[in-house]
Coordinates of C-alpha atoms in Angstrom, one line a residue:
M2 CA -32.9 -31.1 -30.3
Y3 CA -32.5 -33.3 -26.7
D4 CA -32.5 -31.3 -22.9
L5 CA -30.8 -34.2 -20.5
S6 CA -31.6 -34.6 -17.7
K7 CA -28.5 -34.2 -15.1
A8 CA -27.7 -38.2 -15.7
G9 CA -27.1 -36.7 -19.3
R10 CA -25.3 -34.3 -18.3
T11 CA -22.5 -36.6 -16.1
A12 CA -22.9 -39.2 -18.7
V13 CA -21.8 -36.4 -22.0
H14 CA -18.5 -36.2 -18.9
T15 CA -17.8 -39.6 -18.3
S16 CA -18.0 -40.0 -22.4
C17 CA -15.5 -37.0 -23.0
R18 CA -12.7 -38.8 -20.0
L19 CA -12.5 -42.0 -21.4
L20 CA -12.2 -40.3 -25.1
T21 CA -9.5 -38.5 -24.0
S22 CA -7.9 -41.7 -21.9
S23 CA -7.7 -43.5 -25.5
G24 CA -6.5 -40.3 -26.9
Y25 CA -8.5 -38.4 -28.8
T26 CA -9.2 -34.9 -28.8
V27 CA -12.2 -34.5 -27.2
E28 CA -15.6 -31.1 -27.3
R29 CA -18.7 -31.1 -26.2
I30 CA -21.0 -30.3 -27.7
S31 CA -24.1 -27.3 -26.4
G32 CA -27.0 -25.8 -27.8
I33 CA -30.9 -26.3 -28.9
G34 CA -30.7 -27.5 -32.1
R35 CA -26.9 -30.1 -31.8
R36 CA -26.9 -33.1 -33.8
F37 CA -23.9 -34.4 -31.2
D38 CA -23.1 -34.6 -27.8
I39 CA -19.5 -35.3 -28.4
I40 CA -16.7 -34.1 -31.1
A41 CA -13.7 -36.5 -30.5
W42 CA -11.3 -36.5 -33.2
N43 CA -7.5 -38.7 -32.7
H44 CA -5.1 -39.7 -36.4
G45 CA -7.6 -38.4 -38.7
R46 CA -10.2 -41.0 -37.1
L47 CA -13.2 -39.0 -36.2
L48 CA -16.7 -38.8 -34.5
G49 CA -19.7 -37.3 -33.8
I50 CA -21.4 -39.4 -30.5
V51 CA -24.3 -39.4 -29.3
V52 CA -24.9 -39.9 -25.6
R53 CA -28.0 -40.8 -23.6
T54 CA -28.9 -42.6 -20.4
S55 CA -31.2 -45.3 -19.7
R56 CA -32.2 -47.7 -17.4
N57 CA -34.7 -50.4 -19.2
G58 CA -34.8 -50.4 -23.3
G59 CA -31.7 -49.7 -24.7
I60 CA -31.4 -48.4 -28.4
A61 CA -34.9 -49.3 -29.3
R62 CA -36.0 -46.2 -26.2
F63 CA -34.0 -43.7 -28.6
S64 CA -35.4 -45.2 -32.3
S65 CA -36.5 -41.9 -33.6
L66 CA -33.1 -40.7 -32.8
V67 CA -31.3 -43.3 -34.1
Q68 CA -33.6 -42.9 -36.7
S69 CA -32.1 -39.3 -37.6
L70 CA -28.6 -40.1 -37.3
V71 CA -29.6 -42.6 -40.2
E72 CA -30.4 -40.1 -42.6
M73 CA -27.3 -38.3 -41.8
V74 CA -25.5 -40.9 -42.1
R75 CA -27.8 -41.8 -45.8
K76 CA -26.7 -37.9 -47.1
Q77 CA -23.6 -38.5 -46.2
Q78 CA -23.6 -34.8 -43.9
F79 CA -20.9 -36.1 -41.4
P80 CA -17.2 -36.6 -42.8
G81 CA -17.2 -38.9 -40.0
E82 CA -18.4 -42.1 -37.8
V83 CA -21.4 -41.4 -36.6
Q84 CA -22.4 -42.8 -32.4
V85 CA -24.9 -43.7 -29.9
W86 CA -23.4 -44.1 -26.7
N87 CA -26.0 -45.2 -24.1
L88 CA -25.3 -45.6 -20.5
Q89 CA -27.7 -48.7 -19.1
S90 CA -27.6 -49.8 -15.8
H91 CA -24.5 -48.5 -15.1
Q92 CA -22.9 -50.2 -18.1
W93 CA -22.0 -49.0 -21.3
K94 CA -23.2 -49.7 -24.3
R95 CA -22.3 -48.2 -27.6
Y96 CA -23.9 -48.4 -31.8
R97 CA -22.4 -47.1 -35.1
V98 CA -24.8 -46.2 -37.3
L99 CA -24.7 -46.8 -40.5
P100 CA -26.9 -46.4 -43.8
G101 CA -29.2 -49.1 -42.8
G102 CA -29.5 -48.8 -38.9
A103 CA -27.5 -48.6 -35.6
I104 CA -25.3 -52.0 -34.9
Y105 CA -23.9 -52.3 -31.7
I106 CA -19.4 -52.1 -31.4
T107 CA -18.1 -54.7 -29.4
G108 CA -14.8 -54.9 -27.6
G109 CA -13.2 -51.7 -25.6
F110 CA -13.4 -47.8 -26.4
P111 CA -13.8 -46.2 -28.4

């Protein structure tokens, strides 16, 4: 679905470390047809996470990605919570994908 750059691959590995340090079990997903970069679970909570990097523009830069994830949530094709994590200028911005769009997640990880 999306070929990650070197910065993107580094961001995925960093995300895995953040999740692991928060007590999640983490699986990094690879392959051309993948929908998520990371699947993580902890105490019955399941997360499907897409990780992206950008210098500017925020999540608006990934509107087609968000729209495809919104459709997945709307059709209930994933049994857990869908999130987009964007590493923008060395700062993480996390968004939860809902049937109507994506909302910014405040607070600590995850």
